[in-house]
Short mmCIF file of C-alpha atoms in Angstrom, two decimals:
data_model
loop_
_atom_site.label_atom_id
_atom_site.label_comp_id
_atom_site.label_asym_id
_atom_site.label_seq_id
_atom_site.Cartn_x
_atom_site.Cartn_y
_atom_site.Cartn_z
CA MET A 74 99.29 -23.75 12.45
CA ALA A 75 99.45 -19.95 11.97
CA ARG A 76 95.83 -19.78 13.43
CA THR A 77 96.60 -21.50 16.55
CA ALA A 78 99.73 -19.56 17.31
CA ALA A 79 97.77 -16.48 16.64
CA ASN A 80 95.09 -17.35 19.12
CA ARG A 81 97.70 -18.44 22.03
CA ASN A 82 99.40 -15.06 21.33
CA LEU A 83 96.19 -13.33 21.59
CA LYS A 84 95.06 -15.12 24.63
CA GLU A 85 98.41 -14.63 26.45
CA HIS A 86 98.03 -10.81 25.53
CA LEU A 87 94.50 -10.52 26.91
CA SER A 88 95.46 -12.68 30.00
CA ARG A 89 98.20 -10.46 30.36
CA ASN A 90 96.06 -7.38 30.31
CA GLY A 91 93.34 -8.71 32.48
CA LEU A 92 95.68 -9.87 35.90
CA ASN A 93 98.83 -7.25 35.49
CA TYR A 94 98.84 -4.12 37.17
CA ALA A 95 98.17 -0.91 35.60
CA LYS A 96 99.78 2.74 35.93
CA ILE A 97 97.53 5.24 35.67
CA ASN A 98 99.14 8.64 36.61
CA GLY A 99 101.60 7.04 39.08
CA TYR A 100 98.83 5.05 40.66
CA HIS A 101 98.44 1.48 40.63
CA ASN A 102 95.50 0.01 40.10
CA LYS A 103 94.20 -4.13 39.87
CA ARG A 104 91.35 -4.82 37.96
CA GLU A 105 88.25 -4.26 40.38
CA LYS A 106 86.14 -7.04 41.54
CA ASN A 107 82.79 -7.18 43.24
CA VAL A 108 81.99 -3.75 42.34
CA PRO A 109 78.31 -2.66 40.44
CA GLY A 110 78.04 -3.12 36.78
CA THR A 111 77.93 -5.68 33.71
CA GLY A 112 80.23 -7.79 31.55
CA VAL A 113 80.27 -5.60 29.08
CA ALA A 114 81.63 -2.72 31.45
CA SER A 115 84.27 -5.14 32.34
CA ARG A 116 85.38 -6.04 28.90
CA GLN A 117 85.77 -2.45 28.05
CA HIS A 118 88.06 -1.90 31.08
CA ARG A 119 90.21 -4.61 30.36
CA GLN A 120 90.81 -3.30 26.91
CA GLU A 121 92.59 -0.11 28.59
CA SER A 122 96.24 0.10 28.56
CA PHE A 123 98.94 2.35 30.82
CA GLU A 124 101.71 0.66 30.78
CA GLN A 125 104.26 1.37 33.38
CA ALA A 126 107.59 2.55 31.84
CA PRO A 127 111.05 0.73 32.82
CA LEU A 128 112.70 2.36 35.93
CA TYR A 129 115.66 3.85 34.32
CA VAL A 130 113.08 6.30 31.48
CA ALA A 131 111.74 7.70 35.25
CA VAL A 132 115.24 8.34 36.01
CA MET A 133 116.60 10.08 33.11
CA THR A 134 113.38 12.05 32.65
CA TYR A 135 114.16 13.56 36.04
CA VAL A 136 117.68 13.94 35.07
CA GLY A 137 116.67 15.54 32.00
CA PHE A 138 114.51 17.80 33.89
CA GLY A 139 117.37 18.72 36.13
CA ILE A 140 119.67 19.59 33.54
CA VAL A 141 117.38 21.83 31.96
CA THR A 142 116.64 23.58 35.67
CA LEU A 143 120.33 24.11 36.28
CA PHE A 144 120.93 25.48 32.70
CA GLY A 145 118.11 28.08 33.48
CA TYR A 146 119.53 29.33 36.95
CA LEU A 147 122.83 30.11 35.08
CA ARG A 148 120.55 32.23 31.88
CA ASP A 149 119.22 33.84 34.98
CA PHE A 150 122.78 34.50 36.55
CA LEU A 151 123.70 35.76 33.38
CA ARG A 152 120.71 38.09 32.83
CA ALA A 153 121.13 39.26 36.05
CA VAL A 154 124.70 40.77 35.39
CA GLY A 155 123.68 41.86 32.20
CA LEU A 156 125.42 38.99 29.98
CA GLU A 157 122.12 37.85 28.45
CA LYS A 158 118.98 39.88 27.15
CA CYS A 159 116.25 39.62 29.28
CA HIS A 160 113.21 39.34 27.47
CA ILE A 161 110.59 38.28 29.71
CA ALA A 162 108.12 40.92 30.86
CA LYS A 163 108.49 42.75 34.26
CA GLU A 164 107.20 45.19 36.30
CA ARG A 165 108.40 49.15 36.04
CA GLU A 166 110.36 50.30 38.88
CA GLU A 167 107.25 52.95 39.77
CA GLN A 168 105.16 49.85 40.26
CA LYS A 169 107.71 48.01 43.02
CA ASP A 170 105.08 48.47 45.95
CA PHE A 171 101.89 46.59 44.07
CA VAL A 172 101.08 43.32 44.47
CA PRO A 173 103.43 41.70 41.33
CA LEU A 174 102.18 40.89 38.13
CA TYR A 175 105.00 38.54 37.26
CA GLN A 176 105.69 36.31 39.86
CA ASP A 177 109.64 34.98 39.16
CA PHE A 178 109.20 31.32 40.34
CA GLU A 179 106.02 31.05 38.27
CA ASN A 180 107.58 32.25 35.28
CA PHE A 181 110.93 30.47 35.75
CA TYR A 182 109.73 27.44 33.73
CA THR A 183 108.34 29.93 30.80
CA ARG A 184 111.71 31.67 30.57
CA ASN A 185 113.93 29.07 30.70
CA LEU A 186 112.43 26.07 29.56
CA TYR A 187 108.92 26.53 27.29
CA MET A 188 110.46 29.38 25.36
CA ARG A 189 113.63 27.54 24.36
CA VAL A 190 110.93 24.95 22.60
CA ARG A 191 108.27 27.38 21.63
CA ASP A 192 108.57 26.68 17.81
CA ASN A 193 106.67 23.40 18.35
CA TRP A 194 103.36 25.31 19.43
CA ASN A 195 101.06 27.55 17.62
CA ARG A 196 102.21 26.98 14.15
CA PRO A 197 100.28 28.91 11.64
CA VAL A 198 97.57 27.01 9.37
CA CYS A 199 97.05 28.73 6.13
CA SER A 200 94.50 26.08 4.48
CA LEU A 201 91.51 23.84 5.86
CA PRO A 202 92.45 21.91 8.72
CA GLY A 203 91.68 18.36 7.47
CA PRO A 204 93.41 15.39 7.10
CA VAL A 205 96.23 17.27 5.66
CA PHE A 206 96.78 21.09 5.72
CA ASP A 207 99.94 23.54 4.64
CA LEU A 208 101.88 25.15 7.35
CA MET A 209 103.32 28.60 7.27
CA GLU A 210 106.96 28.28 7.89
CA ARG A 211 108.59 30.68 10.49
CA VAL A 212 112.07 31.14 11.92
CA SER A 213 113.33 32.72 15.13
CA ASP A 214 116.49 34.98 15.68
CA ASP A 215 116.26 34.92 19.49
CA TYR A 216 115.83 31.64 20.65
CA ASN A 217 111.86 31.48 20.15
CA TRP A 218 111.04 35.12 22.12
CA THR A 219 109.66 36.23 18.30
CA PHE A 220 109.13 34.43 15.42
CA ARG A 221 108.97 35.80 11.89
CA LEU A 222 107.57 34.25 8.72
CA THR A 223 109.78 33.22 5.64
CA GLY A 224 107.24 33.67 3.17
CA ARG A 225 107.55 29.26 2.76
CA THR A 226 104.60 27.12 2.84
CA LEU A 227 105.01 23.43 4.01
CA HIS A 228 102.11 21.77 1.84
CA ASP A 229 100.38 18.46 2.41
CA VAL A 230 101.34 18.04 6.06
CA ILE A 231 99.38 15.05 7.50
CA ASN A 232 97.37 16.15 10.07
CA MET A 233 97.54 14.06 13.20
CA GLY A 234 96.48 16.46 16.23
CA SER A 235 93.04 17.76 15.38
CA TYR A 236 89.76 16.83 16.55
CA ASN A 237 88.06 16.46 13.23
CA TYR A 238 86.78 12.54 14.31
CA LEU A 239 84.62 12.05 11.43
CA GLY A 240 85.85 14.24 8.98
CA PHE A 241 83.43 17.05 8.61
CA ALA A 242 85.90 19.89 8.65
CA GLU A 243 85.81 19.72 4.80
CA ASN A 244 85.13 22.18 2.09
CA ASN A 245 83.13 19.98 -0.31
CA ALA A 246 80.67 22.47 -1.89
CA ASP A 247 78.02 19.45 -2.42
CA PHE A 248 77.93 18.77 1.36
CA LEU A 249 78.03 22.71 2.53
CA LYS A 250 75.69 23.60 0.22
CA THR A 251 72.65 24.03 3.02
CA VAL A 252 75.36 25.77 4.95
CA ALA A 253 75.87 28.30 2.22
CA ASP A 254 72.06 28.65 2.04
CA LYS A 255 71.31 29.51 5.41
CA THR A 256 74.41 32.12 5.38
CA ARG A 257 72.48 34.01 2.47
CA GLN A 258 69.34 33.89 4.32
CA TYR A 259 70.42 34.64 8.19
CA GLY A 260 73.93 36.04 7.46
CA LEU A 261 76.88 35.01 9.48
CA GLY A 262 75.85 36.44 13.15
CA VAL A 263 72.79 36.83 15.27
CA CYS A 264 73.93 40.07 17.57
CA SER A 265 71.70 39.07 19.92
CA THR A 266 71.16 36.61 23.17
CA ARG A 267 68.29 34.03 22.48
CA GLN A 268 66.76 35.63 25.34
CA GLU A 269 66.24 39.23 23.26
CA ILE A 270 65.57 38.66 19.38
CA GLY A 271 68.42 36.41 18.43
CA ASN A 272 66.36 33.14 18.94
CA LEU A 273 65.96 31.93 15.49
CA GLY A 274 63.71 28.70 14.24
CA ILE A 275 66.78 26.80 13.19
CA HIS A 276 67.77 27.17 16.80
CA GLU A 277 64.90 25.40 18.01
CA GLU A 278 65.16 22.90 15.27
CA LEU A 279 68.82 21.94 16.13
CA GLU A 280 67.90 21.39 19.86
CA GLN A 281 64.81 19.03 19.04
CA LEU A 282 67.69 17.39 16.53
CA VAL A 283 69.99 16.79 19.48
CA ALA A 284 67.22 15.14 22.02
CA GLU A 285 65.84 13.06 19.32
CA PHE A 286 69.94 11.81 18.63
CA LEU A 287 70.58 11.49 22.13
CA GLY A 288 66.89 9.96 23.33
CA VAL A 289 66.48 12.06 25.61
CA GLU A 290 63.52 14.42 26.06
CA SER A 291 65.07 17.83 25.61
CA SER A 292 67.97 19.80 24.99
CA MET A 293 69.55 23.52 24.31
CA ILE A 294 72.37 24.52 22.68
CA PHE A 295 75.19 27.38 23.15
CA GLY A 296 77.37 29.13 21.38
CA MET A 297 80.71 28.09 23.19
CA GLY A 298 81.83 24.79 24.03
CA PHE A 299 84.08 25.41 27.23
CA ALA A 300 81.50 27.79 28.39
CA THR A 301 78.64 25.18 28.66
CA ASN A 302 80.65 23.69 31.20
CA SER A 303 81.90 26.59 33.16
CA MET A 304 78.96 28.80 32.92
CA ASN A 305 75.89 25.87 33.71
CA ILE A 306 77.82 23.86 36.37
CA PRO A 307 77.01 26.77 38.62
CA ALA A 308 73.82 27.03 37.76
CA LEU A 309 73.31 23.38 38.73
CA VAL A 310 74.98 23.14 42.09
CA GLY A 311 76.20 25.96 45.19
CA LYS A 312 76.85 25.97 48.21
CA GLY A 313 76.10 23.12 50.42
CA CYS A 314 76.55 20.50 47.72
CA LEU A 315 79.04 18.17 46.81
CA ILE A 316 80.82 17.36 43.56
CA LEU A 317 83.07 13.98 43.20
CA SER A 318 85.03 14.71 40.18
CA ASP A 319 87.42 12.45 38.57
CA GLU A 320 91.30 13.51 38.87
CA LEU A 321 91.71 14.15 34.90
CA ASN A 322 88.73 15.75 34.24
CA HIS A 323 89.05 19.03 31.59
CA THR A 324 89.52 22.38 33.10
CA SER A 325 86.08 23.69 31.82
CA LEU A 326 84.86 21.05 34.34
CA ILE A 327 87.07 22.19 36.77
CA LEU A 328 86.84 26.40 36.68
CA GLY A 329 82.65 25.16 36.47
CA ALA A 330 82.93 23.53 39.68
CA ARG A 331 85.23 26.11 41.63
CA LEU A 332 82.79 29.16 40.25
CA SER A 333 79.75 27.13 41.86
CA GLY A 334 80.90 27.20 45.14
CA ALA A 335 80.39 23.71 45.87
CA THR A 336 82.64 21.59 47.85
CA ILE A 337 84.93 19.31 45.83
CA ARG A 338 86.37 16.16 45.95
CA VAL A 339 88.28 14.57 44.04
CA PHE A 340 88.55 10.58 43.24
CA LYS A 341 91.14 9.02 41.35
CA HIS A 342 90.83 8.38 37.63
CA ASN A 343 87.96 5.57 36.53
CA ASN A 344 89.00 4.02 40.22
CA MET A 345 85.11 2.55 41.58
CA HIS A 346 86.70 1.72 44.92
CA SER A 347 87.72 5.50 45.12
CA LEU A 348 84.52 6.73 44.20
CA GLU A 349 82.46 4.68 46.16
CA LYS A 350 84.46 5.69 49.41
CA MET A 351 84.10 9.18 48.95
CA LEU A 352 80.18 8.81 48.31
CA ARG A 353 80.18 6.51 51.49
CA GLU A 354 81.66 9.03 53.98
CA ALA A 355 79.11 11.59 52.27
CA ILE A 356 76.29 10.43 53.15
CA VAL A 357 77.63 9.34 56.45
CA SER A 358 79.46 12.47 57.47
CA GLY A 359 77.33 15.11 55.49
CA GLN A 360 79.07 18.66 55.64
CA PRO A 361 81.55 19.87 57.22
CA ARG A 362 80.92 20.78 60.78
CA THR A 363 77.63 20.87 60.88
CA HIS A 364 77.20 17.37 59.83
CA ARG A 365 73.79 18.48 57.57
CA PRO A 366 72.69 16.38 54.31
CA TRP A 367 74.88 17.41 51.29
CA LYS A 368 71.95 19.30 49.54
CA LYS A 369 73.19 17.63 46.32
CA ILE A 370 76.16 14.79 45.59
CA LEU A 371 76.87 15.43 41.90
CA ILE A 372 79.31 12.93 40.32
CA MET A 373 81.45 14.58 37.12
CA VAL A 374 82.98 12.56 34.80
CA GLU A 375 83.83 12.30 30.71
CA GLY A 376 83.20 9.86 28.37
CA ILE A 377 86.87 9.85 26.68
CA TYR A 378 89.63 11.80 28.29
CA SER A 379 91.24 13.88 25.95
CA MET A 380 94.85 13.53 27.48
CA GLU A 381 95.10 9.50 28.29
CA GLY A 382 92.76 8.18 25.47
CA SER A 383 90.62 6.25 27.95
CA VAL A 384 86.65 5.57 28.30
CA VAL A 385 84.75 6.16 31.73
CA ARG A 386 83.68 2.90 33.30
CA LEU A 387 80.10 4.36 32.81
CA PRO A 388 77.70 1.29 33.74
CA GLU A 389 79.58 0.97 37.25
CA ILE A 390 79.61 4.80 37.64
CA VAL A 391 75.69 4.90 37.05
CA ALA A 392 75.19 1.69 39.23
CA LEU A 393 76.95 3.72 41.94
CA LYS A 394 75.01 6.49 41.69
CA ASN A 395 71.34 5.22 41.56
CA LYS A 396 72.67 3.11 44.86
CA TYR A 397 73.68 6.46 46.70
CA LYS A 398 71.03 8.90 44.95
CA ALA A 399 73.44 10.81 43.27
CA TYR A 400 73.27 13.06 40.31
CA LEU A 401 75.56 12.38 36.98
CA TYR A 402 77.24 14.78 34.65
CA LEU A 403 78.72 13.39 31.73
CA ASP A 404 80.66 15.19 29.49
CA GLU A 405 80.54 13.58 26.02
CA ALA A 406 83.20 16.31 24.16
CA HIS A 407 85.18 13.81 22.97
CA SER A 408 82.99 10.68 23.00
CA ILE A 409 79.95 12.30 21.03
CA GLY A 410 80.02 10.95 17.47
CA ALA A 411 82.93 9.12 17.86
CA VAL A 412 82.26 6.17 19.76
CA GLY A 413 79.21 3.74 19.80
CA PRO A 414 77.91 1.66 16.50
CA SER A 415 75.99 4.67 15.50
CA GLY A 416 77.84 7.58 17.02
CA ARG A 417 76.10 8.12 19.87
CA GLY A 418 78.56 8.05 22.30
CA VAL A 419 80.04 6.05 25.09
CA THR A 420 75.67 5.49 26.29
CA GLU A 421 75.42 3.54 23.34
CA LEU A 422 79.04 1.95 23.45
CA PHE A 423 77.97 0.25 27.17
CA ASN A 424 74.11 0.44 26.21
CA VAL A 425 73.32 2.10 29.19
CA ASN A 426 69.97 3.92 28.95
CA PRO A 427 70.47 7.78 28.17
CA ALA A 428 67.75 8.76 31.14
CA ASP A 429 70.31 7.48 33.65
CA ILE A 430 72.53 10.35 32.80
CA ASP A 431 70.76 13.48 34.71
CA VAL A 432 72.99 16.01 33.11
CA MET A 433 74.16 14.87 29.28
CA MET A 434 77.04 17.54 27.77
CA GLY A 435 78.90 17.43 24.52
CA THR A 436 80.53 19.88 21.98
CA PHE A 437 79.56 20.52 18.67
CA THR A 438 83.78 21.51 17.91
CA LYS A 439 84.99 18.01 17.16
CA SER A 440 82.86 15.08 15.29
CA PHE A 441 80.53 18.16 14.10
CA GLY A 442 83.10 19.86 12.52
CA ALA A 443 81.41 23.26 13.94
CA ALA A 444 81.43 25.17 17.36
CA GLY A 445 79.46 25.45 20.14
CA GLY A 446 78.12 22.75 23.12
CA TYR A 447 74.82 21.35 24.26
CA ILE A 448 73.21 20.42 27.33
CA ALA A 449 70.60 17.58 26.90
CA GLY A 450 68.43 15.55 29.59
CA LYS A 451 64.83 15.67 30.89
CA LYS A 452 62.46 18.99 29.84
CA GLU A 453 62.66 20.06 33.66
CA LEU A 454 66.47 20.45 33.83
CA VAL A 455 66.77 21.91 30.00
CA ASP A 456 63.50 24.45 31.10
CA TYR A 457 65.41 25.36 34.46
CA LEU A 458 68.71 26.27 32.73
CA ARG A 459 66.95 28.28 30.34
CA SER A 460 66.41 30.87 32.92
CA ARG A 461 69.35 30.29 35.16
CA SER A 462 72.08 30.05 32.99
CA HIS A 463 74.58 32.51 32.23
CA SER A 464 75.76 30.81 28.87
CA SER A 465 71.90 31.23 28.08
CA VAL A 466 70.75 34.72 29.55
CA TYR A 467 73.94 36.22 28.59
CA ALA A 468 75.69 35.24 25.52
CA SER A 469 75.26 35.80 21.99
CA ALA A 470 73.51 32.92 20.03
CA MET A 471 74.61 30.55 17.81
CA SER A 472 75.72 31.58 14.13
CA PRO A 473 73.31 30.35 11.89
CA PRO A 474 75.81 29.00 9.33
CA VAL A 475 77.34 26.94 12.24
CA THR A 476 74.02 25.94 13.45
CA GLU A 477 73.10 24.87 9.70
CA GLN A 478 76.59 22.74 9.88
CA ILE A 479 76.09 20.86 12.98
CA MET A 480 72.37 19.69 11.86
CA ARG A 481 74.00 18.88 8.26
CA ALA A 482 76.41 16.53 10.16
CA MET A 483 73.93 14.96 12.90
CA LYS A 484 71.53 14.35 10.13
CA CYS A 485 74.09 12.78 8.29
CA ILE A 486 75.33 10.39 11.37
CA MET A 487 71.53 9.81 11.86
CA GLY A 488 70.81 8.93 8.14
CA LYS A 489 68.35 11.82 7.66
CA ASP A 490 69.82 12.81 4.27
CA GLY A 491 68.94 9.73 2.87
CA SER A 492 72.22 8.39 2.52
CA THR A 493 74.71 5.95 4.61
CA GLU A 494 77.58 8.62 4.74
CA GLY A 495 77.23 9.23 8.19
CA ILE A 496 77.71 5.38 9.57
CA ARG A 497 80.23 4.92 6.88
CA ARG A 498 82.33 7.47 8.37
CA ILE A 499 81.93 5.99 12.00
CA ARG A 500 82.95 2.51 11.39
CA GLN A 501 85.78 4.13 9.35
CA LEU A 502 86.99 5.99 12.40
CA ALA A 503 86.81 2.97 14.65
CA GLU A 504 88.34 0.41 11.79
CA ASN A 505 91.33 3.75 11.66
CA THR A 506 91.59 3.49 15.42
CA ARG A 507 91.97 -0.17 16.27
CA TYR A 508 94.31 -0.18 13.28
CA PHE A 509 96.88 2.76 14.10
CA ARG A 510 96.68 1.35 18.16
CA ALA A 511 97.58 -2.30 17.33
CA ARG A 512 100.38 -1.27 14.86
CA LEU A 513 101.89 1.44 17.80
CA LYS A 514 102.03 -1.49 20.04
CA GLU A 515 103.41 -3.85 17.78
CA MET A 516 106.11 -1.56 17.23
CA GLY A 517 106.74 -1.23 20.88
CA PHE A 518 105.65 2.32 22.09
CA ILE A 519 103.92 2.48 25.18
CA ILE A 520 100.48 3.82 24.51
CA TYR A 521 97.64 4.99 26.88
CA GLY A 522 94.14 4.54 26.44
CA ASN A 523 91.19 2.06 25.43
CA ASP A 524 91.06 0.58 22.20
CA ASP A 525 87.70 2.37 20.80
CA SER A 526 89.22 5.63 21.76
CA PRO A 527 90.47 7.78 18.68
CA VAL A 528 92.41 9.75 21.11
CA VAL A 529 96.32 8.07 21.09
CA PRO A 530 98.64 9.24 23.60
CA ILE A 531 102.07 8.12 22.82
CA LEU A 532 104.49 8.22 25.68
CA LEU A 533 107.69 10.37 25.72
CA TYR A 534 108.90 10.79 28.84
CA MET A 535 112.03 12.49 28.56
CA PRO A 536 111.99 16.56 27.67
CA GLY A 537 114.52 16.31 24.97
CA LYS A 538 113.08 13.65 22.97
CA VAL A 539 109.35 15.99 23.58
CA VAL A 540 110.99 18.56 21.49
CA ALA A 541 113.19 16.29 18.77
CA PHE A 542 109.92 13.97 18.06
CA SER A 543 107.98 16.89 16.88
CA ARG A 544 110.67 18.54 14.90
CA GLU A 545 111.45 15.48 13.41
CA MET A 546 107.90 14.40 12.49
CA LEU A 547 107.61 17.78 11.07
CA ALA A 548 110.34 17.31 8.60
CA ARG A 549 108.76 14.25 7.46
CA ASN A 550 105.40 16.30 6.81
CA ILE A 551 103.40 15.13 9.96
CA GLY A 552 102.11 17.49 12.05
CA VAL A 553 101.64 16.31 15.60
CA VAL A 554 100.67 17.81 19.26
CA VAL A 555 103.47 17.01 21.81
CA VAL A 556 102.46 17.60 25.69
CA GLY A 557 104.66 17.83 28.65
CA PHE A 558 104.48 19.25 32.22
CA PRO A 559 102.65 20.99 33.64
CA ALA A 560 99.69 19.57 31.38
CA THR A 561 100.74 16.22 31.95
CA PRO A 562 102.82 14.71 34.97
CA ILE A 563 106.42 15.33 34.99
CA THR A 564 107.71 12.18 34.19
CA GLU A 565 104.84 11.34 31.31
CA ALA A 566 105.26 13.59 28.85
CA ARG A 567 103.50 12.44 25.49
CA ALA A 568 102.48 13.35 21.85
CA ARG A 569 98.88 12.99 21.37
CA PHE A 570 97.67 11.69 17.91
CA CYS A 571 94.02 12.02 17.08
CA LEU A 572 92.24 9.43 14.25
CA SER A 573 89.89 11.09 12.07
CA ALA A 574 87.52 8.88 9.64
CA ALA A 575 89.00 11.19 6.77
CA HIS A 576 92.60 9.42 7.15
CA THR A 577 93.03 7.14 4.54
CA ARG A 578 95.06 3.39 5.07
CA ALA A 579 97.77 5.30 3.08
CA MET A 580 97.99 8.17 5.23
CA LEU A 581 98.19 6.23 8.21
CA ASP A 582 100.87 3.48 6.81
CA GLN A 583 103.37 6.85 5.88
CA VAL A 584 102.63 7.86 9.39
CA LEU A 585 103.49 4.69 10.79
CA HIS A 586 106.57 4.38 8.56
CA HIS A 587 107.97 7.75 9.82
CA LEU A 588 106.83 7.03 13.50
CA ASN A 589 108.69 3.95 13.44
CA GLU A 590 111.85 5.34 12.16
CA VAL A 591 111.84 8.05 14.52
CA GLY A 592 111.07 5.86 17.31
CA ASP A 593 114.49 3.79 16.47
CA ALA A 594 116.38 6.94 16.00
CA LEU A 595 115.11 8.53 19.33
CA CYS A 596 114.95 5.33 21.12
CA LEU A 597 111.39 5.96 22.10
CA LYS A 598 110.39 2.14 22.28
CA PHE A 599 109.82 1.31 26.11
CA SER A 600 107.07 -0.85 26.00
CA ARG A 601 107.86 -4.87 27.26
CA GLN A 602 105.00 -6.50 26.43
CA LYS A 603 104.48 -8.67 23.51
CA TYR A 604 101.78 -7.71 21.55
CA PRO A 605 100.45 -9.84 18.41
CA SER A 606 100.83 -8.47 15.19
CA TRP A 607 98.26 -6.82 13.28
CA SER A 608 98.20 -9.69 10.82
CA ASP A 609 97.68 -12.45 13.45
CA LEU A 610 95.00 -9.92 14.65
CA GLN A 611 93.20 -9.85 11.62
CA ASP A 612 93.79 -13.90 10.74
CA GLU A 613 92.22 -14.45 14.30
CA LYS A 614 88.95 -12.28 13.46
CA THR A 615 88.76 -14.19 10.37
CA PHE A 616 88.87 -17.27 12.25
CA GLU A 617 86.11 -16.35 14.82
CA LEU A 618 83.93 -15.29 12.23
CA SER A 619 84.10 -18.39 10.13
CA SER A 620 83.58 -20.80 12.79
#
């Protein structure tokens, strides 16, 4: 009887998710039909949740911003008449004829809103930032304009905000022995570019390993993940080219697109109708004024979107790319190592041939516990970038111990170290992700994203609740990342949790216990949907396996 009820609840839940409207950053998108793709893609997309909050929540959010704005203008008035001290930077009197460095309107938010809650960010960590860490306590005597350390340390704070997806940010001496050996052999830095005398054998070894891991012909590595995007995109496209960019793409992609000089058009997030419409118009109309064909059309997407937790609809995008003869640039900064049965990212998750992706980009700063990034694909592409990319020609070569750390982690994932530790971590991350997301839904929180995504945004909406949530969680020894306007839409402030394979079930249960209490105390459980409990889902899984 219990299993029958669980089956019925699960079917009703899947039916609702498949047929109801979903809100994605202000856009209401119905499940699309008759678009290129596979059944796998449809199932994956159906698992994404973007529940719309009740109307009163949006109203109260605007009211909250209105109140803090009014008080901001009041404080500005008090500063102008000398009743309140002004801490903000401003031009000297002799500089009044120059273009102003500090725009008053732009700094209004910083002066009167951000500074009042600045204690929730940039907290100094004084230990290994693994699944738990230590924080240096600090206080402010002038409403967060300056801080002073108290000398006290907050020990064993559970880390729910870092991108340490597979737990490779660790200090296990046995695991790090090869890194220590390479540090003794090569030192800490190369102090030269790879084009000059900074090209080491371990750099070329890592590039071969990355190509093998991704299943492509060739790859090249860079010392900085952000620059991997911002400095390589201008080498791939330029004037006379068109970039079609997802509206939620990362800043590094946006900067690279702007630096390239190419024309940029933005399509709605994960919306295949919007993308296909732009592709069709680009083919039919060509370039503005001249109507000549575009030299290149480049589609830019991410594997996992770091603020939404959503997963790219890769099979359908690949189908559109092939249909309209465009190129595809895939940023797997958050998905490589974190999704897929063996950690090979969204191409493995959707069973897409890596050869169908023209430019595969990823970073080593997250799943691999290191630094830097890579570009992978066909050998002709990589050889071209070696001589044309500013990151390749001018940037210092990757540090030797960082290079070895990446190889150590990648070999562990691939099983080349003779152990099953890598696969264990990948499975642990997937289990932690499903468990954490299911429990949050069961509690009544509105969360965004795909069920396979280890990035879990919890919607908080109101500015006062964002600040209170962060402080309450830290008081309970849980470190969280909260994000609000202008990094998110004004009505969609959130806390972003990042799951790790290093999190134990006891850690997650402790976090969930406190989340439940804080959610009740701050009235953060806005969801109106009914989800089956985790125990019912486990019963359903057991029933399916037995049958």
